[in-house]
Amino acid sequence: MPAPKLKELRRAYGFDEVAIVPGDVTINPEQTNIDLQIENTTFALPILSSAMDAVVDVKFAVLMSKLGGLAVLHLEGVQTRYDNPEEVLAEIARASKAEVTPLLQKIYSQPIKENLISQRVEAVKKAGGICAGSVTPANAKRFAPLVTEAKADLLFVQSTVTTARHTSKSVRGLIFPELIKSIKIPVVVGNCVSYTSCLELMRTGVAGILIGVGPGAACTSREVLGIGVPQITATIDCAAARDAYQKESGRYVPVITDVCKAIVAGADGVMIGSIFAQAKEAPGHGFHWGMSQPHGTLPRGTRIQVGTTGSLEQILFGPSSLTDGSQNLVGALKTAMGVCGAFNIREMHKAEMVLAPAITTEGKSWQMAQA
Amino acid sequence: MPAPKLKELRRAYGFDEVAIVPGDVTINPEQTNIDLQIENTTFALPILSSAMDAVVDVKFAVLMSKLGGLAVLHLEGVQTRYDNPEEVLAEIARASKAEVTPLLQKIYSQPIKENLISQRVEAVKKAGGICAGSVTPANAKRFAPLVTEAKADLLFVQSTVTTARHTSKSVRGLIFPELIKSIKIPVVVGNCVSYTSCLELMRTGVAGILIGVGPGAACTSREVLGIGVPQITATIDCAAARDAYQKESGRYVPVITDVCKAIVAGADGVMIGSIFAQAKEAPGHGFHWGMSQPHGTLPRGTRIQVGTTGSLEQILFGPSSLTDGSQNLVGALKTAMGVCGAFNIREMHKAEMVLAPAITTEGKSWQMAQA
Amino acid sequence: MPAPKLKELRRAYGFDEVAIVPGDVTINPEQTNIDLQIENTTFALPILSSAMDAVVDVKFAVLMSKLGGLAVLHLEGVQTRYDNPEEVLAEIARASKAEVTPLLQKIYSQPIKENLISQRVEAVKKAGGICAGSVTPANAKRFAPLVTEAKADLLFVQSTVTTARHTSKSVRGLIFPELIKSIKIPVVVGNCVSYTSCLELMRTGVAGILIGVGPGAACTSREVLGIGVPQITATIDCAAARDAYQKESGRYVPVITDVCKAIVAGADGVMIGSIFAQAKEAPGHGFHWGMSQPHGTLPRGTRIQVGTTGSLEQILFGPSSLTDGSQNLVGALKTAMGVCGAFNIREMHKAEMVLAPAITTEGKSWQMAQA
Amino acid sequence: MPAPKLKELRRAYGFDEVAIVPGDVTINPEQTNIDLQIENTTFALPILSSAMDAVVDVKFAVLMSKLGGLAVLHLEGVQTRYDNPEEVLAEIARASKAEVTPLLQKIYSQPIKENLISQRVEAVKKAGGICAGSVTPANAKRFAPLVTEAKADLLFVQSTVTTARHTSKSVRGLIFPELIKSIKIPVVVGNCVSYTSCLELMRTGVAGILIGVGPGAACTSREVLGIGVPQITATIDCAAARDAYQKESGRYVPVITDVCKAIVAGADGVMIGSIFAQAKEAPGHGFHWGMSQPHGTLPRGTRIQVGTTGSLEQILFGPSSLTDGSQNLVGALKTAMGVCGAFNIREMHKAEMVLAPAITTEGKSWQMAQA
């Protein structure tokens, strides 16, 4: 007797399973425009750097700003727990594999100093950078006023999974419409992977949505919790939510994900960690340990070594002598858009994409053997 | 000419092919309840430890009981064949790879001593533990009275595949309704992987069903026999049988499988081996050789080394400095339930799950290279 | 514009992608019958050994016969090209990897001696064995009379792909109905992978069909030619042809394939090479080089080392202390049949099979790491 | 709430995912004809060698011509930038892995000398070869007259993706109908992967289309840009475009792709790089770096080592003692055609092909372990 159908399992796709199909029209890459707009601010590049301690400090944020992108400062990490974060970062880089997780747990158990939140934000602003700071939902009500008083330009509220409806034990948890109303700067929220939860978050008035649970290079949430949706499907679904929300509200809320290919799936921007951790300006000394804060009883991030390969400018604009796509991100995106005949990001959303698991291995036996 | 369709091949899914989708609502993990009820006994944790000699002895069973779970004692293994099983277990741990299978075959060819069955059960009870003992269908009629007389709380009847309809050469084989009637304690039966066979077993009056053929880390049945159904499909089908049986009988018979992700597929509890074999209280010295008894002519289990990583308490509740999910199982389950907005296990059954083969590799090239 | 559908690509399945589902009824393995009937001869075991020089010589054929199976003697290999094949076989075993293909090309370029064909067949018969000899279609007309005169019991006609309709350059090629009529012994033909070609071969009057193009361990035809159909789909299709042919003719022509799992897909018997090459009675010294004759300009087979693990009797019936299924083939088949509630091979054809690519890896990370 | 369907993801197949099904009729390979016709020229072999500096120089082109195929000379590579390209090629072969990409960038930044274009073409013609030269779309208008004046037989215009509709910044870009009209020799264009873009290119009057984006062994475009379509799907779609175009125009424009299996998918010829780079006559000393010119800011090709395995004649016609299909390409193609009962390439287009990801691994555990 066949089983009655109890549970439908939808197929979800990851970024290594898809490929972009060239268009019937091609254009010169130099004619493409890759602006990203978050409320009233327009960024020349649709590229954000992740709020990771190993990537963004004050100097990095300022430089990223000047190059046209946006680096998000982690406001609950070493920058706000230590007066001299450089020492702590060096210690992490020196630790052996066996030592590093307990060390991270110890380092991140130090309390956050509220005065450092203000100091870091002000330092970015003083140096002429656009400043975005990231806090967790649990601390958002407490830290948001500090962030806005210090004149930050954007507030990011991030956790593994953030929804508009959270049941907590406190009498009155975080209510996004209230938070957004109380501060005057745009609030970008994440992470989110499904249509309904994205739509519900957009309806709270957020200025942008971060997409993805677990695709980060150092993140082990998918393994530890079993939770996650591969990025292409997550992006397609959230982009559909954005379009539905635009129809109902007239507002266009950009969705930001973590790999350039996702732009064809519907993303407006990409938030990148590992590749920026390779910049010589990144404070992590060629290492990073993801975005999750090392949890005291259930860690879900591991330290990985990415090495240092070049300057941030080189990573964004080249020139490059690497053939793996980790440098000249802007050139690659513009070239891809040219090949798809897309003059801007929204046109790139319409490019064709195929399921192509063979794409990375077809014909590459020598390349793989010699890597 | 196309072939007429002779044989339909349904697609079956394994636990590495699926991922859990976060919910539209999230809750604080501390507000979740993860009780497991088997007839009139309620366990605080939905976690059982497998009836493996390398995992459960009297002390381990008592400790597991006190921590809220249930450890099943293997009543046809070294504990009931040897007065001093510790020596035998140490010998297995010391054996070289080449020696170990013949050694296991020899060790398990010693006769079972009935008095040891009673002794082991009584020892657990005396120390205040809940006692569950496991026997094979072939020996169930003979050993069940000993088990109940020794005041065990539950009887497990387990073989690779157990059905309600078995044709044997003996005049009168094991009849589950008779066995269940003859003893007064709940009988949990396994293993089982399909809708009909699960439904038929439930109709015999069993108190719980164990799901799975061959997913165990040390088990080679799938390779040797070609038999098996990946765990997610097996669990979905048996959970459907449970729901159908509840409709027809009003009884809710829990189904127990072997990996936390399977709870979203419909499992009420999980029975875990390899991870508990890593506990410092496990008698296997960092090794185990699965649940199958080493067969004299057709062995279907291999010894594997899992190492010793921490205490049983740490494995269940943390704290952990491992980032692979092998410690703080309860914390991980509760966190996953929180992210899915599930207050209890039956709500977790309704969480969404996607087919996502990319889930373990997407974005993880560095992590994999440095593992 | 979407492309008009030019070419349909049907999905074909290999044996590592499927798993057998246990039945709702189970039976004691000892109650199963695994007879294979080829015309009027009934074999106790549905197991043939491949016509490979590294596996079958006269002694091996006799032993296999006595154990209930059938070993097919390669009549165009070293046994019929050399008076002392043992020397040649030892030379192949001694050759380095770089030397072996040219050496095989040289060895197999020696002419076949017709008197040796007769001698080898007669030697098997004299020792009381059932004798089956294998020839290629190109030589079938020439060698068939020698084979029958020497009193062989069966003739196998084998090439990579054999069809009932072959266009050759000679005036009058091999016509199967004529060949079958001219000799009095059953003719088993192979290889074949599709419904129509199998049906057409059956209509020529053959006594059995061998299924498969390229799954052999040493065969590189799939790589060199791109030709092949994975075994499960090939077997399902050819079994459908057998059933269709039985309806139209009343004759039941067994189909023989190369892995036990294929019995559930519809095979009546299995022809095995690599595992028998591991027998201490196999003449290949722990090596084999497939069934294809080493071709002088386009070789499609490579020598592989399989080692020597036990006696032929142990491989067939155990006892075994290997946990990989390469010993006690009969015990494994009977156990699988018991678990599926199949009393005989034709009932085993009706067992359920699922597509389960996860079957070999699910839960086996430690096992794979320690293999 | 399920997401509205925003983006359809069609499944695309690569050549390792498919297998050719033997036919119901087989023919002697010697009776097959494998001619390729490009406009009025008929080539005995449907095999072209890629316009790669590591493969084709004047001598190689002449030899390939004499053997019945066509070698395309790269007219924007080292042959036209250096008077003594041999020195440069030796330098590339000697460079370490770390040095090679910057070295290639430097070497290819030297200007092209127009006089060398003429010299190379004339040298091939003088030696009696058929001469085909390859230029990029950007330089086609400038170099085409030189190529025709030097009496080349065919002009190839190649870039990663070439379409009939390209938007450039120059006032008037390359217009294919004008180019084709202005020169008298056939123009073959590439690369192209989709139905519409192929159809549009054919309508411009081109004599042949090259199919594929990124399958080349040294090419990293798929990784760097995320762009590409696996070869089997690309070929099926472009072959459909060819057939549609033949219906509307009466002209049959051959499509050329890069692996023999693709002939069953509809290709008329194959353009091969890596295998020819292994010829002792190839100028690359056992290395190659793909077809893409090393780009100064965004390189998309890497140097790979393929080794030197035999003469070009051996690669094309054998004899071979390699069992991996890299020698005797013609023999393999003809054998495959024989097994499919195809007398010529267009009949081979009709052979059946199945999706068979298991094709390369089924039964090959030993072979893979010993590779």
PDB file of C-alpha atoms in Angstrom, chain C residues 136-330:
ATOM      1  CA  THR C 136      32.723 -13.485 -30.449  1.00  0.00           C
ATOM      2  CA  PRO C 137      30.087 -13.002 -33.151  1.00  0.00           C
ATOM      3  CA  ALA C 138      32.820 -12.614 -35.774  1.00  0.00           C
ATOM      4  CA  ASN C 139      34.170 -16.091 -35.021  1.00  0.00           C
ATOM      5  CA  ALA C 140      30.952 -17.821 -34.013  1.00  0.00           C
ATOM      6  CA  LYS C 141      30.335 -19.567 -37.333  1.00  0.00           C
ATOM      7  CA  ARG C 142      33.903 -20.864 -37.442  1.00  0.00           C
ATOM      8  CA  PHE C 143      34.273 -21.992 -33.810  1.00  0.00           C
ATOM      9  CA  ALA C 144      30.742 -23.176 -32.970  1.00  0.00           C
ATOM     10  CA  PRO C 145      31.188 -26.602 -34.613  1.00  0.00           C
ATOM     11  CA  LEU C 146      34.404 -27.211 -32.637  1.00  0.00           C
ATOM     12  CA  VAL C 147      32.673 -26.289 -29.411  1.00  0.00           C
ATOM     13  CA  THR C 148      29.743 -28.614 -29.990  1.00  0.00           C
ATOM     14  CA  GLU C 149      31.886 -31.474 -31.215  1.00  0.00           C
ATOM     15  CA  ALA C 150      33.877 -31.222 -28.000  1.00  0.00           C
ATOM     16  CA  LYS C 151      30.558 -31.699 -26.173  1.00  0.00           C
ATOM     17  CA  ALA C 152      30.229 -28.288 -24.547  1.00  0.00           C
ATOM     18  CA  ASP C 153      26.870 -27.764 -22.857  1.00  0.00           C
ATOM     19  CA  LEU C 154      26.297 -24.136 -23.760  1.00  0.00           C
ATOM     20  CA  LEU C 155      27.669 -21.629 -26.262  1.00  0.00           C
ATOM     21  CA  PHE C 156      27.991 -17.976 -25.320  1.00  0.00           C
ATOM     22  CA  VAL C 157      28.300 -15.430 -28.145  1.00  0.00           C
ATOM     23  CA  GLN C 158      29.504 -12.148 -26.738  1.00  0.00           C
ATOM     24  CA  SER C 159      30.680  -8.755 -27.864  1.00  0.00           C
ATOM     25  CA  THR C 160      30.335  -5.226 -26.484  1.00  0.00           C
ATOM     26  CA  VAL C 161      27.025  -4.871 -28.261  1.00  0.00           C
ATOM     27  CA  THR C 162      25.359  -7.714 -30.123  1.00  0.00           C
ATOM     28  CA  THR C 163      22.181  -7.235 -32.130  1.00  0.00           C
ATOM     29  CA  ALA C 164      20.016  -9.472 -34.269  1.00  0.00           C
ATOM     30  CA  ARG C 165      20.654  -7.124 -37.169  1.00  0.00           C
ATOM     31  CA  HIS C 166      24.308  -6.485 -37.923  1.00  0.00           C
ATOM     32  CA  THR C 167      25.586  -5.028 -41.183  1.00  0.00           C
ATOM     33  CA  SER C 168      29.035  -6.321 -41.943  1.00  0.00           C
ATOM     34  CA  LYS C 169      31.224  -6.143 -44.989  1.00  0.00           C
ATOM     35  CA  SER C 170      31.231  -9.886 -45.543  1.00  0.00           C
ATOM     36  CA  VAL C 171      28.730 -11.359 -47.977  1.00  0.00           C
ATOM     37  CA  ARG C 172      26.875 -13.237 -45.312  1.00  0.00           C
ATOM     38  CA  GLY C 173      27.453 -12.427 -41.655  1.00  0.00           C
ATOM     39  CA  LEU C 174      26.309 -14.239 -38.563  1.00  0.00           C
ATOM     40  CA  ILE C 175      22.588 -15.083 -38.626  1.00  0.00           C
ATOM     41  CA  PHE C 176      21.508 -16.206 -35.155  1.00  0.00           C
ATOM     42  CA  PRO C 177      18.551 -18.415 -36.180  1.00  0.00           C
ATOM     43  CA  GLU C 178      20.897 -20.302 -38.519  1.00  0.00           C
ATOM     44  CA  LEU C 179      23.599 -20.643 -35.880  1.00  0.00           C
ATOM     45  CA  ILE C 180      21.106 -21.865 -33.282  1.00  0.00           C
ATOM     46  CA  LYS C 181      19.599 -24.341 -35.707  1.00  0.00           C
ATOM     47  CA  SER C 182      22.980 -25.670 -36.787  1.00  0.00           C
ATOM     48  CA  ILE C 183      24.187 -26.528 -33.314  1.00  0.00           C
ATOM     49  CA  LYS C 184      22.203 -28.466 -30.791  1.00  0.00           C
ATOM     50  CA  ILE C 185      23.234 -26.689 -27.588  1.00  0.00           C
ATOM     51  CA  PRO C 186      21.662 -23.584 -26.069  1.00  0.00           C
ATOM     52  CA  VAL C 187      23.120 -20.260 -27.219  1.00  0.00           C
ATOM     53  CA  VAL C 188      23.351 -17.385 -24.777  1.00  0.00           C
ATOM     54  CA  VAL C 189      23.973 -14.009 -26.392  1.00  0.00           C
ATOM     55  CA  GLY C 190      25.208 -10.634 -25.218  1.00  0.00           C
ATOM     56  CA  ASN C 191      25.581  -7.885 -24.562  1.00  0.00           C
ATOM     57  CA  CYS C 192      22.412  -6.004 -24.930  1.00  0.00           C
ATOM     58  CA  VAL C 193      20.860  -3.055 -23.067  1.00  0.00           C
ATOM     59  CA  SER C 194      17.588  -2.038 -24.658  1.00  0.00           C
ATOM     60  CA  TYR C 195      14.059  -3.322 -24.957  1.00  0.00           C
ATOM     61  CA  THR C 196      13.857  -3.659 -28.740  1.00  0.00           C
ATOM     62  CA  SER C 197      17.265  -5.152 -29.296  1.00  0.00           C
ATOM     63  CA  CYS C 198      16.649  -7.650 -26.501  1.00  0.00           C
ATOM     64  CA  LEU C 199      13.258  -8.601 -27.923  1.00  0.00           C
ATOM     65  CA  GLU C 200      14.743  -9.034 -31.386  1.00  0.00           C
ATOM     66  CA  LEU C 201      17.506 -11.271 -30.039  1.00  0.00           C
ATOM     67  CA  MET C 202      14.995 -13.401 -28.146  1.00  0.00           C
ATOM     68  CA  ARG C 203      13.001 -13.869 -31.325  1.00  0.00           C
ATOM     69  CA  THR C 204      16.071 -15.424 -32.975  1.00  0.00           C
ATOM     70  CA  GLY C 205      15.765 -18.340 -30.553  1.00  0.00           C
ATOM     71  CA  VAL C 206      18.546 -17.639 -28.112  1.00  0.00           C
ATOM     72  CA  ALA C 207      18.487 -19.407 -24.747  1.00  0.00           C
ATOM     73  CA  GLY C 208      19.543 -16.456 -22.617  1.00  0.00           C
ATOM     74  CA  ILE C 209      20.576 -12.820 -22.848  1.00  0.00           C
ATOM     75  CA  LEU C 210      23.495 -11.062 -21.180  1.00  0.00           C
ATOM     76  CA  ILE C 211      22.787  -7.500 -20.205  1.00  0.00           C
ATOM     77  CA  GLY C 212      25.121  -4.568 -19.887  1.00  0.00           C
ATOM     78  CA  VAL C 213      27.484  -2.339 -21.793  1.00  0.00           C
ATOM     79  CA  GLY C 214      30.439  -1.111 -19.850  1.00  0.00           C
ATOM     80  CA  PRO C 215      29.716  -1.668 -16.148  1.00  0.00           C
ATOM     81  CA  GLY C 216      32.638  -4.048 -15.763  1.00  0.00           C
ATOM     82  CA  ALA C 217      35.332  -2.968 -13.337  1.00  0.00           C
ATOM     83  CA  ALA C 218      38.127  -3.030 -15.914  1.00  0.00           C
ATOM     84  CA  CYS C 219      36.084  -1.855 -18.894  1.00  0.00           C
ATOM     85  CA  THR C 220      36.614   1.653 -20.284  1.00  0.00           C
ATOM     86  CA  SER C 221      34.174   1.438 -23.210  1.00  0.00           C
ATOM     87  CA  ARG C 222      31.900   4.008 -21.643  1.00  0.00           C
ATOM     88  CA  GLU C 223      34.774   6.451 -21.441  1.00  0.00           C
ATOM     89  CA  VAL C 224      36.343   5.648 -24.788  1.00  0.00           C
ATOM     90  CA  LEU C 225      33.136   5.368 -26.834  1.00  0.00           C
ATOM     91  CA  GLY C 226      30.630   7.269 -24.703  1.00  0.00           C
ATOM     92  CA  ILE C 227      28.333   4.259 -25.108  1.00  0.00           C
ATOM     93  CA  GLY C 228      26.442   2.542 -22.327  1.00  0.00           C
ATOM     94  CA  VAL C 229      23.274   2.326 -20.284  1.00  0.00           C
ATOM     95  CA  PRO C 230      23.446   2.039 -16.508  1.00  0.00           C
ATOM     96  CA  GLN C 231      22.592  -1.464 -15.320  1.00  0.00           C
ATOM     97  CA  ILE C 232      19.322  -0.996 -13.478  1.00  0.00           C
ATOM     98  CA  THR C 233      17.592   0.682 -16.387  1.00  0.00           C
ATOM     99  CA  ALA C 234      19.137  -1.774 -18.861  1.00  0.00           C
ATOM    100  CA  THR C 235      17.888  -4.675 -16.761  1.00  0.00           C
ATOM    101  CA  ILE C 236      14.392  -3.268 -16.262  1.00  0.00           C
ATOM    102  CA  ASP C 237      14.065  -2.734 -20.016  1.00  0.00           C
ATOM    103  CA  CYS C 238      15.389  -6.154 -20.994  1.00  0.00           C
ATOM    104  CA  ALA C 239      13.254  -7.857 -18.337  1.00  0.00           C
ATOM    105  CA  ALA C 240      10.278  -6.107 -19.905  1.00  0.00           C
ATOM    106  CA  ALA C 241      11.349  -7.524 -23.275  1.00  0.00           C
ATOM    107  CA  ARG C 242      11.582 -11.005 -21.730  1.00  0.00           C
ATOM    108  CA  ASP C 243       8.066 -10.718 -20.347  1.00  0.00           C
ATOM    109  CA  ALA C 244       6.729  -9.411 -23.652  1.00  0.00           C
ATOM    110  CA  TYR C 245       8.463 -12.241 -25.481  1.00  0.00           C
ATOM    111  CA  GLN C 246       7.058 -14.799 -23.060  1.00  0.00           C
ATOM    112  CA  LYS C 247       3.567 -13.513 -23.832  1.00  0.00           C
ATOM    113  CA  GLU C 248       4.068 -13.779 -27.569  1.00  0.00           C
ATOM    114  CA  SER C 249       5.951 -17.098 -27.600  1.00  0.00           C
ATOM    115  CA  GLY C 250       5.312 -18.919 -24.344  1.00  0.00           C
ATOM    116  CA  ARG C 251       9.090 -19.263 -23.866  1.00  0.00           C
ATOM    117  CA  TYR C 252      10.800 -17.745 -20.837  1.00  0.00           C
ATOM    118  CA  VAL C 253      14.317 -16.626 -21.761  1.00  0.00           C
ATOM    119  CA  PRO C 254      16.381 -15.702 -18.725  1.00  0.00           C
ATOM    120  CA  VAL C 255      18.237 -12.417 -18.680  1.00  0.00           C
ATOM    121  CA  ILE C 256      21.557 -12.295 -16.912  1.00  0.00           C
ATOM    122  CA  THR C 257      23.186  -9.184 -15.611  1.00  0.00           C
ATOM    123  CA  ASP C 258      26.055  -8.317 -13.323  1.00  0.00           C
ATOM    124  CA  VAL C 259      25.085  -7.395  -9.824  1.00  0.00           C
ATOM    125  CA  CYS C 260      22.761  -9.025  -7.284  1.00  0.00           C
ATOM    126  CA  LYS C 261      20.657  -5.885  -6.889  1.00  0.00           C
ATOM    127  CA  ALA C 262      19.680  -6.287 -10.539  1.00  0.00           C
ATOM    128  CA  ILE C 263      17.621  -9.344  -9.635  1.00  0.00           C
ATOM    129  CA  VAL C 264      15.014  -7.029  -8.170  1.00  0.00           C
ATOM    130  CA  ALA C 265      15.171  -5.081 -11.428  1.00  0.00           C
ATOM    131  CA  GLY C 266      14.183  -8.268 -13.232  1.00  0.00           C
ATOM    132  CA  ALA C 267      17.358 -10.308 -13.784  1.00  0.00           C
ATOM    133  CA  ASP C 268      17.217 -14.106 -13.588  1.00  0.00           C
ATOM    134  CA  GLY C 269      20.903 -14.534 -12.925  1.00  0.00           C
ATOM    135  CA  VAL C 270      24.079 -12.585 -12.452  1.00  0.00           C
ATOM    136  CA  MET C 271      27.406 -12.871 -14.206  1.00  0.00           C
ATOM    137  CA  ILE C 272      30.223 -11.816 -11.974  1.00  0.00           C
ATOM    138  CA  GLY C 273      33.851 -11.062 -12.739  1.00  0.00           C
ATOM    139  CA  SER C 274      35.795  -8.946 -10.263  1.00  0.00           C
ATOM    140  CA  ILE C 275      34.660 -10.807  -7.185  1.00  0.00           C
ATOM    141  CA  PHE C 276      35.575 -14.215  -8.643  1.00  0.00           C
ATOM    142  CA  ALA C 277      38.923 -12.794  -9.715  1.00  0.00           C
ATOM    143  CA  GLN C 278      39.574 -12.546  -5.971  1.00  0.00           C
ATOM    144  CA  ALA C 279      39.254 -16.302  -5.504  1.00  0.00           C
ATOM    145  CA  LYS C 280      42.439 -18.179  -4.793  1.00  0.00           C
ATOM    146  CA  GLU C 281      41.425 -20.612  -7.566  1.00  0.00           C
ATOM    147  CA  ALA C 282      41.207 -17.765 -10.135  1.00  0.00           C
ATOM    148  CA  PRO C 283      44.134 -17.921 -12.577  1.00  0.00           C
ATOM    149  CA  GLY C 284      44.703 -14.114 -12.657  1.00  0.00           C
ATOM    150  CA  HIS C 285      46.874 -13.838  -9.510  1.00  0.00           C
ATOM    151  CA  GLY C 286      44.621 -11.163  -8.008  1.00  0.00           C
ATOM    152  CA  PHE C 287      44.380  -9.117 -11.206  1.00  0.00           C
ATOM    153  CA  HIS C 288      41.936  -8.943 -14.080  1.00  0.00           C
ATOM    154  CA  TRP C 289      41.522  -6.963 -17.284  1.00  0.00           C
ATOM    155  CA  GLY C 290      37.840  -7.289 -18.043  1.00  0.00           C
ATOM    156  CA  MET C 291      36.043  -9.173 -20.774  1.00  0.00           C
ATOM    157  CA  SER C 292      36.999  -7.058 -23.753  1.00  0.00           C
ATOM    158  CA  GLN C 293      39.859  -8.468 -25.670  1.00  0.00           C
ATOM    159  CA  PRO C 294      42.722  -5.954 -25.676  1.00  0.00           C
ATOM    160  CA  HIS C 295      42.308  -4.265 -29.047  1.00  0.00           C
ATOM    161  CA  GLY C 296      45.400  -3.423 -31.044  1.00  0.00           C
ATOM    162  CA  THR C 297      44.475   0.146 -31.953  1.00  0.00           C
ATOM    163  CA  LEU C 298      41.706   1.138 -29.546  1.00  0.00           C
ATOM    164  CA  PRO C 299      42.026  -0.650 -26.193  1.00  0.00           C
ATOM    165  CA  ARG C 300      38.977  -0.406 -23.969  1.00  0.00           C
ATOM    166  CA  GLY C 301      39.999  -2.254 -20.851  1.00  0.00           C
ATOM    167  CA  THR C 302      42.541  -1.643 -18.178  1.00  0.00           C
ATOM    168  CA  ARG C 303      44.176  -4.057 -15.750  1.00  0.00           C
ATOM    169  CA  ILE C 304      42.961  -3.689 -12.197  1.00  0.00           C
ATOM    170  CA  GLN C 305      44.196  -5.322  -9.038  1.00  0.00           C
ATOM    171  CA  VAL C 306      41.513  -6.936  -6.919  1.00  0.00           C
ATOM    172  CA  GLY C 307      43.699  -9.054  -4.660  1.00  0.00           C
ATOM    173  CA  THR C 308      43.089 -12.585  -3.489  1.00  0.00           C
ATOM    174  CA  THR C 309      40.728 -12.817  -0.541  1.00  0.00           C
ATOM    175  CA  GLY C 310      39.556 -16.414  -0.152  1.00  0.00           C
ATOM    176  CA  SER C 311      38.400 -19.578  -1.823  1.00  0.00           C
ATOM    177  CA  LEU C 312      35.636 -19.719  -4.435  1.00  0.00           C
ATOM    178  CA  GLU C 313      33.545 -21.691  -1.979  1.00  0.00           C
ATOM    179  CA  GLN C 314      33.963 -18.962   0.619  1.00  0.00           C
ATOM    180  CA  ILE C 315      33.050 -16.296  -1.919  1.00  0.00           C
ATOM    181  CA  LEU C 316      29.881 -18.192  -2.750  1.00  0.00           C
ATOM    182  CA  PHE C 317      28.850 -19.564   0.626  1.00  0.00           C
ATOM    183  CA  GLY C 318      31.044 -18.061   3.353  1.00  0.00           C
ATOM    184  CA  PRO C 319      31.994 -18.106   6.137  1.00  0.00           C
ATOM    185  CA  SER C 320      33.280 -14.589   5.766  1.00  0.00           C
ATOM    186  CA  SER C 321      34.974 -12.118   7.963  1.00  0.00           C
ATOM    187  CA  LEU C 322      34.747  -9.393   5.318  1.00  0.00           C
ATOM    188  CA  THR C 323      32.027  -6.825   5.834  1.00  0.00           C
ATOM    189  CA  ASP C 324      31.790  -5.515   2.277  1.00  0.00           C
ATOM    190  CA  GLY C 325      29.576  -8.187   0.754  1.00  0.00           C
ATOM    191  CA  SER C 326      32.285  -9.729  -1.413  1.00  0.00           C
ATOM    192  CA  GLN C 327      31.989 -13.113   0.295  1.00  0.00           C
ATOM    193  CA  ASN C 328      28.970 -15.344   0.898  1.00  0.00           C
ATOM    194  CA  LEU C 329      27.151 -14.085  -2.185  1.00  0.00           C
ATOM    195  CA  VAL C 330      24.573 -16.826  -1.814  1.00  0.00           C
TER     196      VAL C 330
END
